[in-house]
Structure formats: C-alpha cells, structure tokens
Coordinates of C-alpha atoms in Angstrom, one line a residue:
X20 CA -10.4 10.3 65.5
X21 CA -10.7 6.6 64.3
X22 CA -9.0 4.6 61.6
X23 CA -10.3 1.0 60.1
X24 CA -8.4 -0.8 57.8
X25 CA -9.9 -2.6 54.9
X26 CA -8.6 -5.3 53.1
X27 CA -8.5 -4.2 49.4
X28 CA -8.3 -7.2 46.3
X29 CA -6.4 -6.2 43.2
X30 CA -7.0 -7.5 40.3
X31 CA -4.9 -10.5 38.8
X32 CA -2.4 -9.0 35.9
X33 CA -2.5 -11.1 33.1
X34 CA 1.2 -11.1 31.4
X35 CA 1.1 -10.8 27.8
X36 CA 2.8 -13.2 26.0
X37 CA 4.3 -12.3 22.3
X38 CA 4.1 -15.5 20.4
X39 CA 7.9 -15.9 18.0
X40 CA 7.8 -16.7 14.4
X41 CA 10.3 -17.6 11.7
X42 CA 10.3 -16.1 9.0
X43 CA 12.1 -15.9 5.6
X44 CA 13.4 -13.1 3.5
X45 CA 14.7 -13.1 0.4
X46 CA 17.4 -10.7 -1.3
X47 CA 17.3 -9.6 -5.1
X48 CA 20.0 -12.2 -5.7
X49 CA 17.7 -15.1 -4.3
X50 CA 19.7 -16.0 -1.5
X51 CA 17.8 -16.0 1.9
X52 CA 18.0 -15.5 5.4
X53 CA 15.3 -16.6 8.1
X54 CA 14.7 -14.6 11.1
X55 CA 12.6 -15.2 14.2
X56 CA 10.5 -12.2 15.1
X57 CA 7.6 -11.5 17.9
X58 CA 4.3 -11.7 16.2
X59 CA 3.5 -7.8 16.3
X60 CA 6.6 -7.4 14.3
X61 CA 6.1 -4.5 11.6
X62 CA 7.5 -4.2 8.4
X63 CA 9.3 -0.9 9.6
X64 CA 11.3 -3.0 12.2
X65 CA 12.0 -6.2 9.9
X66 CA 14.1 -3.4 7.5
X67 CA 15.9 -1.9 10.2
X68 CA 16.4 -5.8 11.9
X69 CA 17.8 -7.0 8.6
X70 CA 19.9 -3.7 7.9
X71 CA 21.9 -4.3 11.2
X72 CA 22.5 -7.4 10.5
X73 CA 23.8 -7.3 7.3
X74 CA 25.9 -4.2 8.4
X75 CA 23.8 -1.8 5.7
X76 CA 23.4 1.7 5.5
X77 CA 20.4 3.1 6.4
X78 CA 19.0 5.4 3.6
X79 CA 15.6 5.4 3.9
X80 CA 15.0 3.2 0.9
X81 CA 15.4 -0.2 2.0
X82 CA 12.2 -1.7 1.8
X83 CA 10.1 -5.1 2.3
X84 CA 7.9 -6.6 -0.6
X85 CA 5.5 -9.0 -1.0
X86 CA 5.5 -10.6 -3.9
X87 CA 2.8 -13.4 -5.0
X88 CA 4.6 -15.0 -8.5
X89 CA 1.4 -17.5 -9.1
X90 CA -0.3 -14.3 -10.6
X91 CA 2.8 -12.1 -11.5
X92 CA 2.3 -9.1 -9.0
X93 CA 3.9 -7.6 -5.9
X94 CA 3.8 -4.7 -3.8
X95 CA 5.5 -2.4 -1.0
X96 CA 4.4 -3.3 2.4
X97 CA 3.7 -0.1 4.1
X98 CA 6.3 0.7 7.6
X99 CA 3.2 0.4 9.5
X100 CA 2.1 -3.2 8.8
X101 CA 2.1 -6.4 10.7
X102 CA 4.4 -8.8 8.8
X103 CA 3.1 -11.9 10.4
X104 CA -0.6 -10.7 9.4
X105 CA 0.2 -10.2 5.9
X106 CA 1.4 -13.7 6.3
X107 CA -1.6 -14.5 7.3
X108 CA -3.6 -14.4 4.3
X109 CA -1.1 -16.6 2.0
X110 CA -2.1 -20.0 0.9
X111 CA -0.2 -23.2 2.1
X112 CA -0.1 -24.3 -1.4
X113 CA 1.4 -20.3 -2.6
X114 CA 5.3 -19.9 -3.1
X115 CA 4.6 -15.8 -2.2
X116 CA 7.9 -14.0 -1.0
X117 CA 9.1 -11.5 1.2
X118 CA 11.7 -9.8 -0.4
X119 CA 13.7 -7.3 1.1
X120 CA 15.6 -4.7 -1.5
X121 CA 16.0 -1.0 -2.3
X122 CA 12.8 1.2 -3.6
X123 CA 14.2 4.8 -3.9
X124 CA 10.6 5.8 -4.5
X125 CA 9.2 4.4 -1.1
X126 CA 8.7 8.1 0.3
X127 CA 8.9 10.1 -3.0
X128 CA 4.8 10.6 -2.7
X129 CA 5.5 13.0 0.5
X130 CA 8.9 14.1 -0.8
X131 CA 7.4 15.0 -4.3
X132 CA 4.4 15.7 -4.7
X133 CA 4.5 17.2 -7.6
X134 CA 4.6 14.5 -9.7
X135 CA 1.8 13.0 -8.5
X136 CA -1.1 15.7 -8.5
X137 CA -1.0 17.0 -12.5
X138 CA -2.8 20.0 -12.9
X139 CA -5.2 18.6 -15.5
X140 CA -5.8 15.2 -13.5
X141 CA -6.7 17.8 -10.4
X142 CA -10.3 19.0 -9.5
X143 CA -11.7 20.1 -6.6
X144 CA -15.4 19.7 -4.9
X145 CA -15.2 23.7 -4.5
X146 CA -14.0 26.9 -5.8
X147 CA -10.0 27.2 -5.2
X148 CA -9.0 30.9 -4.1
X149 CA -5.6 31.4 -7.0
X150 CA -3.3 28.0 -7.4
X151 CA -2.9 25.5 -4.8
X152 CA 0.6 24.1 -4.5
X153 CA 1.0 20.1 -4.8
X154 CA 2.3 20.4 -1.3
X155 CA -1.0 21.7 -0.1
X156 CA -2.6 19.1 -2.2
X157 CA -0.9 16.8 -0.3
X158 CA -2.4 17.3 2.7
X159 CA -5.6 18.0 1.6
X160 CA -5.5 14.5 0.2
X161 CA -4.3 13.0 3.7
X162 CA -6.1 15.1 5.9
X163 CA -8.8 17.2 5.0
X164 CA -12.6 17.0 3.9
X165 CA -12.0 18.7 0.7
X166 CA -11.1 15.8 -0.9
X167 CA -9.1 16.4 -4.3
X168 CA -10.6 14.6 -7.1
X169 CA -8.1 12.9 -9.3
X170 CA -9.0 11.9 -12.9
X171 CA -7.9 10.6 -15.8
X172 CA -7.7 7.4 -18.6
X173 CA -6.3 4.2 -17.6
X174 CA -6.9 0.5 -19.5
X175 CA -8.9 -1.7 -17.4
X176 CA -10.4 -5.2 -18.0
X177 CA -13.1 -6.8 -16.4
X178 CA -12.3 -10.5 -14.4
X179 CA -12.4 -13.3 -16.7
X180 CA -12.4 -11.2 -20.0
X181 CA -9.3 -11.3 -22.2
X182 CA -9.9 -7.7 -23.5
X183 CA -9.0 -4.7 -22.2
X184 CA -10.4 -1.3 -22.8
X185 CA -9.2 2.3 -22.5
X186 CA -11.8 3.8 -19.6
X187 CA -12.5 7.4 -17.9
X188 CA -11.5 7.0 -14.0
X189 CA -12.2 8.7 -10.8
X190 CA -10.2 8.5 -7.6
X191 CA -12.5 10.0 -5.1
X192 CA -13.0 9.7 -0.8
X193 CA -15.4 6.9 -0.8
X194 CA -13.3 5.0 -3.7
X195 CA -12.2 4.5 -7.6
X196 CA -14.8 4.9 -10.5
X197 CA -15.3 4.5 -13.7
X198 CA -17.4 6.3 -16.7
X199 CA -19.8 4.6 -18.2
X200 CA -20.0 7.5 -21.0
X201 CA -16.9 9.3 -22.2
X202 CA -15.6 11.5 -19.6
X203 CA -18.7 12.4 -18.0
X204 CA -18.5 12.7 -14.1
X205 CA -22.6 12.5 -13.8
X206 CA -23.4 10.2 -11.0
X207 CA -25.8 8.0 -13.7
X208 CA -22.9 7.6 -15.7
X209 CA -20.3 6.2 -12.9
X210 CA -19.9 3.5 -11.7
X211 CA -18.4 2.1 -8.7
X212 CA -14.4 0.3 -9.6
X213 CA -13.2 -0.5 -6.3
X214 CA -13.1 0.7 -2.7
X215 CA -9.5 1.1 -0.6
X216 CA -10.5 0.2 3.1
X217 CA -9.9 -3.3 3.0
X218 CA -8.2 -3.1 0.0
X219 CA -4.5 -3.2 -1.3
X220 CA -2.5 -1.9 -4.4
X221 CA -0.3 -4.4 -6.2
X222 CA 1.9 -3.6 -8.7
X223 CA 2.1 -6.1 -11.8
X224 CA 5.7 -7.7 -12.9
X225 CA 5.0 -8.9 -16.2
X226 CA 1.2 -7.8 -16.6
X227 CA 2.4 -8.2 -20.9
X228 CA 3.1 -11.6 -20.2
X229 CA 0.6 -13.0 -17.9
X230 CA -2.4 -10.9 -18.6
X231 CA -1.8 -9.0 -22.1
X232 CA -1.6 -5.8 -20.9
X233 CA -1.2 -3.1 -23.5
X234 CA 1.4 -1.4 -21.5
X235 CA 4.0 -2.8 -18.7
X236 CA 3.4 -0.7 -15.9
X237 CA 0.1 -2.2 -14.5
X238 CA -1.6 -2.3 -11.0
X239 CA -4.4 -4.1 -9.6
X240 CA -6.6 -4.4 -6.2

C-alpha cells in the first residue's frame, strides 16, 4: 500500500467586522442618554442594555419608540428590529426620537386576545365547525391559511383632503380595503387601502390637533 500527500488550499476567512454607532435615547422626562451599540443592534437588546444600566426591573413592558413630532405620530418598534436601520430612513433635517418608556400593552395582543378579535368584526373564508376561541383565532391569524377576516367602520381621509369620512374596512392576507358601497364585501365594490409588507403602523399623538381627526385615537401607514 501507497500513500501521496497533497497539498490542500483553504479558503481565506474573511472576519466580520460590526461597525459601532452612537445613539440617543430619550426618557419620558426628556432627559437623555447616548449609547454606543454594534450596528445589528435590535430593539430587544437596546431595552434590556438601558434597563441594566439604569438598574430597572425587568417587567416585560419597557419598550423603545419611535416617534417622528414633524407630523405628530409614533410607534412601538417591534423586539425584532434593527435600531440602526430604522435610523436609517430619518431625514438629516428630522428632530425624530427614540424614546424608551413603559407600554403595558406591548404583548397584550398574544396575552389577550380577546379583545382584539370581536365576534361581529370576525368572519371567516369557510364554514367554522361550533365557536372558535380568540386564542385559536390567534393563531390562525399568525400562522395559518385560513386567514380570519376582520371588518368593521373606521374614519379615513384621503392625502391632501381636509375631510374625513366614516368608511367600511377590510383587514385581509394580501392587505387593508375599503368599500366603495356601504358594507358590501363584493370584489367590484373594494378597493385596495394599503398593503403591510413594507409597511408600518404609526400611532397618532395629537391626530385632533395636527390633522382634525374626529376622534383622538388615530393610526396611519
């Protein structure tokens, strides 16, 4: 028996290097503190960062916003997302926020879902064997292909109108629509609101104020 040796190359390994980024955050009682944090930071780890720091307890409700004052809204920034990407997108000439504060609500959706599936907002695509539980609504809506339907009124108006009108909605799979006719669902009659794939939900802080909404608890895409 014979042996040869060969010579075998490996490839180079490339190390990867996290760039460092300061950012700021700001507490409920304006004061600040600026933190420097690799650049696939989420917004998961900037909570627990800041809740060591400022010897917090850990409830599960401390939570980072982002909150954009030129046009008066704000909204959670979910565990999973990249804090310097969210960054990202802010104008040089924007004074946005991060603020970092209490939302007792940040989990109620999979704590409660009650509250959030009413039974005559709830259809389905497909005759339901007896009631379904909001629990199991739940995780149809997350995970299944039975996609609950979710209905009901909401005021909406249209970009650069000053009006705003009382309209049919549909939260569906493939996005939000709207009625065209009364409450009717045929597909003639709806029409296409807004999709959520590259999309986020921002909450409005003084929607009265700034836009004359007819209510104060207002959202927008």
């Amino acid at each position: 028996m014979s042996w040869s040796a060969r010579r075998v190359t490996l490839p180079a390994i490339t190390p990867i290097i996290l760039q460092k980024r300061v950012i700021k955050v700001y507490s409920e009682d304006e004061t600040s503190r600026a933190l420097e944090v690799p650049s696939d930071i989420t917004a998961r780890d900037v909570c627990q960062l800041l809740i060591l720091k400022n010897h917090y307890i850990d409830d599960h409700s401390w939570t980072l916003f982002e909150h954009l004052p030129h046009i008066g809204v704000e909204r959670t920034i979910e565990d999973h997302e990249l804090v310097i990407e969210v960054l990202s997108h802010w104008g040089m000439e924007e004074e946005n926020k991060l603020y970092f504060r209490k939302n007792y609500a940040k989990y109620e959706f999979f704590k409660n879902p009650m509250y959030f599936f009413p039974e005559h907002m709830v259809s389905f695509a497909t005759e339901t064997n007896g009631e379904i539980s909001p629990s199991q609504i739940l995780q149809m809506f997350i995970s299944s292909s039975t996609y609950p339907e979710i209905h009901g009124f909401l005021h909406a108006k249209e970009q650069g109108k000053k009006s705003w009108k009382k309209i049919y909605f549909l939260l569906r799979r493939s996005g939000l629509y709207f009625s065209t006719k009364g409450t009717s669902k045929e597909p003639r009659h709806l029409q296409f609101f807004s999709e959520f794939g590259n999309s986020d939900v921002y909450v409005s802080v003084a929607g009265k104020k700034n836009h004359g909404a007819p209510t104060s608890y207002g959202f927008c895409f």
